[in-house]
PDB file of C-alpha atoms in Angstrom:
ATOM      1  CA  MET A   8     -50.593 -52.355-109.460  1.00 42.00           C
ATOM      2  CA  THR A   9     -49.600 -48.935-110.732  1.00 45.00           C
ATOM      3  CA  VAL A  10     -51.159 -45.925-109.045  1.00 43.00           C
ATOM      4  CA  HIS A  11     -51.222 -42.732-111.049  1.00 44.00           C
ATOM      5  CA  ILE A  12     -50.958 -39.331-109.409  1.00 47.00           C
ATOM      6  CA  GLN A  13     -54.289 -38.344-110.964  1.00 50.00           C
ATOM      7  CA  ASP A  14     -55.974 -41.177-109.019  1.00 63.00           C
ATOM      8  CA  SER A  15     -54.600 -40.236-105.593  1.00 78.00           C
ATOM      9  CA  PRO A  16     -51.580 -38.005-105.009  1.00 83.00           C
ATOM     10  CA  THR A  17     -51.133 -39.096-101.405  1.00 93.00           C
ATOM     11  CA  LEU A  18     -51.505 -42.794-102.272  1.00 93.00           C
ATOM     12  CA  ALA A  19     -48.741 -42.388-104.858  1.00 93.00           C
ATOM     13  CA  TYR A  20     -46.641 -40.451-102.275  1.00 96.00           C
ATOM     14  CA  ARG A  21     -47.188 -43.156 -99.626  1.00 96.00           C
ATOM     15  CA  GLN A  22     -46.334 -46.008-101.988  1.00 95.00           C
ATOM     16  CA  ALA A  23     -43.201 -44.210-103.193  1.00 96.00           C
ATOM     17  CA  GLY A  24     -42.124 -43.590 -99.593  1.00 96.00           C
ATOM     18  CA  GLU A  25     -42.653 -47.203 -98.579  1.00 97.00           C
ATOM     19  CA  ALA A  26     -40.706 -48.380-101.649  1.00 97.00           C
ATOM     20  CA  HIS A  27     -37.958 -45.734-101.200  1.00 97.00           C
ATOM     21  CA  ASP A  28     -38.615 -44.738-104.811  1.00 97.00           C
ATOM     22  CA  LEU A  29     -37.226 -41.212-104.866  1.00 97.00           C
ATOM     23  CA  ASP A  30     -38.227 -40.403-108.447  1.00 97.00           C
ATOM     24  CA  ALA A  31     -41.829 -41.561-107.883  1.00 96.00           C
ATOM     25  CA  LEU A  32     -42.049 -39.528-104.668  1.00 97.00           C
ATOM     26  CA  ILE A  33     -40.719 -36.387-106.342  1.00 97.00           C
ATOM     27  CA  ALA A  34     -43.269 -36.833-109.153  1.00 96.00           C
ATOM     28  CA  THR A  35     -46.064 -36.292-106.581  1.00 96.00           C
ATOM     29  CA  LEU A  36     -44.718 -32.837-105.653  1.00 97.00           C
ATOM     30  CA  SER A  37     -45.368 -29.426-107.167  1.00 97.00           C
ATOM     31  CA  ASP A  38     -42.312 -27.522-108.424  1.00 97.00           C
ATOM     32  CA  ASP A  39     -42.623 -25.022-105.564  1.00 97.00           C
ATOM     33  CA  VAL A  40     -43.207 -27.582-102.805  1.00 98.00           C
ATOM     34  CA  THR A  41     -42.291 -26.623 -99.235  1.00 98.00           C
ATOM     35  CA  PHE A  42     -41.326 -29.206 -96.620  1.00 97.00           C
ATOM     36  CA  HIS A  43     -41.490 -27.961 -93.007  1.00 96.00           C
ATOM     37  CA  SER A  44     -38.989 -29.883 -90.922  1.00 91.00           C
ATOM     38  CA  PRO A  45     -39.961 -31.665 -87.706  1.00 91.00           C
ATOM     39  CA  LEU A  46     -36.438 -30.964 -86.462  1.00 84.00           C
ATOM     40  CA  SER A  47     -36.593 -27.176 -86.368  1.00 83.00           C
ATOM     41  CA  GLY A  48     -39.190 -24.438 -86.326  1.00 85.00           C
ATOM     42  CA  THR A  49     -37.010 -22.377 -88.659  1.00 86.00           C
ATOM     43  CA  ALA A  50     -35.909 -25.044 -91.153  1.00 82.00           C
ATOM     44  CA  SER A  51     -37.806 -25.733 -94.319  1.00 90.00           C
ATOM     45  CA  PHE A  52     -36.876 -27.128 -97.700  1.00 94.00           C
ATOM     46  CA  GLN A  53     -38.063 -25.225-100.771  1.00 96.00           C
ATOM     47  CA  GLY A  54     -38.595 -26.698-104.223  1.00 97.00           C
ATOM     48  CA  LYS A  55     -38.180 -30.162-105.657  1.00 97.00           C
ATOM     49  CA  GLU A  56     -34.356 -30.116-105.649  1.00 95.00           C
ATOM     50  CA  GLN A  57     -34.033 -29.390-101.912  1.00 94.00           C
ATOM     51  CA  VAL A  58     -36.825 -31.835-101.052  1.00 97.00           C
ATOM     52  CA  ARG A  59     -35.135 -34.473-103.254  1.00 96.00           C
ATOM     53  CA  GLU A  60     -31.869 -34.048-101.308  1.00 94.00           C
ATOM     54  CA  LEU A  61     -33.773 -34.352 -98.040  1.00 94.00           C
ATOM     55  CA  PHE A  62     -35.669 -37.509 -98.993  1.00 96.00           C
ATOM     56  CA  ALA A  63     -32.510 -39.087-100.447  1.00 96.00           C
ATOM     57  CA  SER A  64     -30.958 -38.701 -96.985  1.00 94.00           C
ATOM     58  CA  VAL A  65     -34.125 -39.930 -95.266  1.00 96.00           C
ATOM     59  CA  PHE A  66     -34.255 -43.040 -97.452  1.00 97.00           C
ATOM     60  CA  ARG A  67     -30.622 -43.832 -96.510  1.00 95.00           C
ATOM     61  CA  VAL A  68     -31.424 -43.945 -92.776  1.00 95.00           C
ATOM     62  CA  LEU A  69     -35.030 -45.206 -92.510  1.00 97.00           C
ATOM     63  CA  SER A  70     -36.315 -48.699 -93.164  1.00 97.00           C
ATOM     64  CA  ARG A  71     -39.689 -50.445 -92.933  1.00 97.00           C
ATOM     65  CA  MET A  72     -41.679 -47.287 -93.671  1.00 97.00           C
ATOM     66  CA  ARG A  73     -45.375 -48.149 -93.433  1.00 97.00           C
ATOM     67  CA  TYR A  74     -48.312 -45.763 -93.667  1.00 96.00           C
ATOM     68  CA  GLN A  75     -51.348 -46.475 -91.509  1.00 94.00           C
ATOM     69  CA  THR A  76     -53.580 -43.439 -92.024  1.00 91.00           C
ATOM     70  CA  ASP A  77     -54.512 -41.137 -94.900  1.00 92.00           C
ATOM     71  CA  VAL A  78     -57.534 -38.970 -94.097  1.00 91.00           C
ATOM     72  CA  GLY A  79     -58.851 -35.649 -95.317  1.00 89.00           C
ATOM     73  CA  ASP A  80     -60.362 -34.116 -98.416  1.00 88.00           C
ATOM     74  CA  ASP A  81     -59.186 -33.361-101.953  1.00 87.00           C
ATOM     75  CA  ARG A  82     -57.028 -30.387-100.781  1.00 92.00           C
ATOM     76  CA  THR A  83     -55.731 -31.336 -97.324  1.00 93.00           C
ATOM     77  CA  ARG A  84     -54.628 -34.761 -96.103  1.00 94.00           C
ATOM     78  CA  ALA A  85     -53.261 -36.062 -92.788  1.00 94.00           C
ATOM     79  CA  LEU A  86     -50.925 -39.048 -93.014  1.00 95.00           C
ATOM     80  CA  THR A  87     -49.427 -41.233 -90.280  1.00 96.00           C
ATOM     81  CA  ALA A  88     -46.614 -43.744 -90.615  1.00 97.00           C
ATOM     82  CA  THR A  89     -44.092 -45.794 -88.699  1.00 98.00           C
ATOM     83  CA  ALA A  90     -40.504 -46.570 -89.674  1.00 98.00           C
ATOM     84  CA  LEU A  91     -37.284 -47.873 -88.208  1.00 97.00           C
ATOM     85  CA  LEU A  92     -34.195 -45.752 -87.665  1.00 96.00           C
ATOM     86  CA  GLY A  93     -31.696 -48.460 -86.896  1.00 94.00           C
ATOM     87  CA  ARG A  94     -33.552 -50.495 -84.258  1.00 94.00           C
ATOM     88  CA  MET A  95     -35.591 -47.528 -83.008  1.00 94.00           C
ATOM     89  CA  GLU A  96     -39.220 -47.231 -84.093  1.00 96.00           C
ATOM     90  CA  LEU A  97     -40.445 -43.777 -84.946  1.00 96.00           C
ATOM     91  CA  HIS A  98     -43.913 -42.463 -85.648  1.00 98.00           C
ATOM     92  CA  GLU A  99     -44.556 -39.630 -88.029  1.00 97.00           C
ATOM     93  CA  ALA A 100     -47.560 -37.506 -88.824  1.00 98.00           C
ATOM     94  CA  ALA A 101     -47.703 -35.235 -91.840  1.00 97.00           C
ATOM     95  CA  LEU A 102     -50.146 -32.566 -92.886  1.00 97.00           C
ATOM     96  CA  VAL A 103     -50.181 -32.372 -96.684  1.00 97.00           C
ATOM     97  CA  HIS A 104     -51.725 -29.613 -98.815  1.00 97.00           C
ATOM     98  CA  LEU A 105     -52.409 -30.146-102.513  1.00 96.00           C
ATOM     99  CA  ASP A 106     -52.386 -27.543-105.259  1.00 96.00           C
ATOM    100  CA  ASP A 107     -54.966 -27.028-108.029  1.00 93.00           C
ATOM    101  CA  ASP A 108     -53.265 -29.704-110.159  1.00 92.00           C
ATOM    102  CA  GLY A 109     -53.484 -32.304-107.371  1.00 92.00           C
ATOM    103  CA  LEU A 110     -49.755 -32.159-106.613  1.00 95.00           C
ATOM    104  CA  ILE A 111     -48.367 -31.841-103.105  1.00 97.00           C
ATOM    105  CA  ARG A 112     -47.369 -28.214-102.484  1.00 98.00           C
ATOM    106  CA  ASP A 113     -46.815 -28.233 -98.709  1.00 98.00           C
ATOM    107  CA  ILE A 114     -45.780 -30.890 -96.172  1.00 98.00           C
ATOM    108  CA  THR A 115     -45.531 -30.250 -92.442  1.00 97.00           C
ATOM    109  CA  MET A 116     -44.157 -33.227 -90.519  1.00 96.00           C
ATOM    110  CA  TRP A 117     -43.973 -34.260 -86.859  1.00 96.00           C
ATOM    111  CA  ILE A 118     -41.967 -37.164 -85.389  1.00 96.00           C
ATOM    112  CA  ARG A 119     -42.239 -38.919 -82.042  1.00 96.00           C
ATOM    113  CA  PRO A 120     -40.994 -40.077 -79.587  1.00 95.00           C
ATOM    114  CA  LEU A 121     -38.335 -37.519 -78.685  1.00 92.00           C
ATOM    115  CA  PRO A 122     -35.440 -40.020 -78.779  1.00 94.00           C
ATOM    116  CA  ALA A 123     -36.436 -40.953 -82.337  1.00 94.00           C
ATOM    117  CA  LEU A 124     -36.639 -37.283 -83.327  1.00 92.00           C
ATOM    118  CA  THR A 125     -33.175 -36.500 -81.953  1.00 91.00           C
ATOM    119  CA  ALA A 126     -31.750 -39.719 -83.468  1.00 93.00           C
ATOM    120  CA  MET A 127     -33.171 -38.609 -86.808  1.00 91.00           C
ATOM    121  CA  MET A 128     -31.483 -35.233 -86.364  1.00 90.00           C
ATOM    122  CA  ALA A 129     -28.167 -36.974 -85.612  1.00 90.00           C
ATOM    123  CA  ALA A 130     -28.551 -39.275 -88.633  1.00 90.00           C
ATOM    124  CA  LEU A 131     -29.599 -36.583 -91.133  1.00 88.00           C
ATOM    125  CA  GLY A 132     -27.746 -33.489 -89.906  1.00 87.00           C
ATOM    126  CA  PRO A 133     -24.202 -34.302 -91.049  1.00 86.00           C
ATOM    127  CA  ASP A 134     -25.452 -35.688 -94.381  1.00 85.00           C
ATOM    128  CA  LEU A 135     -27.480 -32.546 -95.109  1.00 85.00           C
ATOM    129  CA  ALA A 136     -24.548 -30.389 -93.979  1.00 84.00           C
ATOM    130  CA  ARG A 137     -22.287 -32.166 -96.502  1.00 85.00           C
ATOM    131  CA  ALA A 138     -24.703 -31.169 -99.268  1.00 81.00           C
ATOM    132  CA  THR A 139     -24.025 -27.483 -98.518  1.00 81.00           C
ATOM    133  CA  GLY A 140     -20.383 -27.907 -99.561  1.00 84.00           C
ATOM    134  CA  LYS A 141     -19.225 -25.960 -96.496  1.00 88.00           C
ATOM    135  CA  PRO A 142     -16.046 -27.558 -95.118  1.00 87.00           C
ATOM    136  CA  GLY A 143     -16.235 -28.482 -91.462  1.00 89.00           C
ATOM    137  CA  LEU A 144     -20.006 -28.037 -91.221  1.00 87.00           C
ATOM    138  CA  PRO A 145     -20.757 -31.794 -91.120  1.00 81.00           C
ATOM    139  CA  LEU A 146     -18.378 -32.210 -88.165  1.00 87.00           C
ATOM    140  CA  LEU A 147     -19.869 -29.225 -86.356  1.00 88.00           C
ATOM    141  CA  VAL A 148     -23.443 -30.440 -86.897  1.00 83.00           C
ATOM    142  CA  GLY A 149     -22.520 -33.965 -85.776  1.00 85.00           C
ATOM    143  CA  ALA A 150     -20.787 -32.652 -82.650  1.00 86.00           C
ATOM    144  CA  ALA A 151     -23.863 -30.560 -81.808  1.00 86.00           C
ATOM    145  CA  VAL A 152     -26.602 -33.141 -82.338  1.00 84.00           C
ATOM    146  CA  LYS A 153     -25.093 -36.490 -81.288  1.00 88.00           C
ATOM    147  CA  PRO A 154     -24.920 -35.604 -77.567  1.00 85.00           C
ATOM    148  CA  LEU A 155     -28.543 -34.452 -77.683  1.00 83.00           C
ATOM    149  CA  ALA A 156     -29.588 -37.772 -79.226  1.00 85.00           C
ATOM    150  CA  ALA A 157     -27.626 -39.683 -76.564  1.00 84.00           C
ATOM    151  CA  MET A 158     -29.162 -37.648 -73.722  1.00 88.00           C
ATOM    152  CA  THR A 159     -32.731 -38.171 -74.896  1.00 87.00           C
ATOM    153  CA  ARG A 160     -32.125 -41.929 -75.355  1.00 86.00           C
ATOM    154  CA  LEU A 161     -30.672 -42.150 -71.838  1.00 85.00           C
ATOM    155  CA  GLY A 162     -33.477 -40.085 -70.341  1.00 86.00           C
ATOM    156  CA  ASP A 163     -36.115 -42.196 -72.069  1.00 85.00           C
ATOM    157  CA  ARG A 164     -34.563 -45.423 -70.754  1.00 85.00           C
ATOM    158  CA  THR A 165     -33.740 -44.308 -67.206  1.00 86.00           C
ATOM    159  CA  LEU A 166     -35.669 -41.219 -66.109  1.00 82.00           C
ATOM    160  CA  VAL A 167     -39.027 -41.617 -67.828  1.00 80.00           C
ATOM    161  CA  PRO A 168     -39.709 -45.044 -66.248  1.00 80.00           C
ATOM    162  CA  LEU A 169     -39.130 -43.516 -62.820  1.00 79.00           C
ATOM    163  CA  LEU A 170     -41.756 -40.868 -63.497  1.00 81.00           C
ATOM    164  CA  SER A 171     -44.370 -43.342 -64.626  1.00 75.00           C
ATOM    165  CA  LEU A 172     -44.271 -45.554 -61.519  1.00 66.00           C
ATOM    166  CA  ARG A 173     -47.419 -45.504 -59.402  1.00 65.00           C
ATOM    167  CA  ARG A 174     -46.924 -43.672 -56.154  1.00 63.00           C
ATOM    168  CA  PRO A 175     -48.692 -44.779 -52.940  1.00 64.00           C
ATOM    169  CA  HIS A 176     -51.329 -42.375 -51.617  1.00 61.00           C
TER     170      HIS A 176
END
């Protein structure tokens, strides 16, 4: 079944994301779309070209993307999804704002749990750094984010279980 943007912009966006269909996903976006990164409070991607580069990288590292929730009105939608990053499951939530033409003009995304967020940073960072064309930047980004991803994985496996044990009164 073909879903047209005019029928439901977020349905078309969700189906394109699940299918890793980059062209179909980009067709749901306004020319001046802004994507607010879950990885940084200061990072955002402006316009279709930057968002295309981002989602191309995302599609290379995520699998089994499945949306569970799409709620809201004709201007603002909240979406939730799960995906795999390697063997790690991640959960995402996105707040999506639509423009007057029904195209997505703004996406703000959150990812949990923390080990999945930092693993995503480690998987995407060097790839996005390569796109800048700045020599050495991919190595620098990788060296900065991979230890963080390893520490949060270790903490989640070893420290968090210790904190959640019931203590005797």
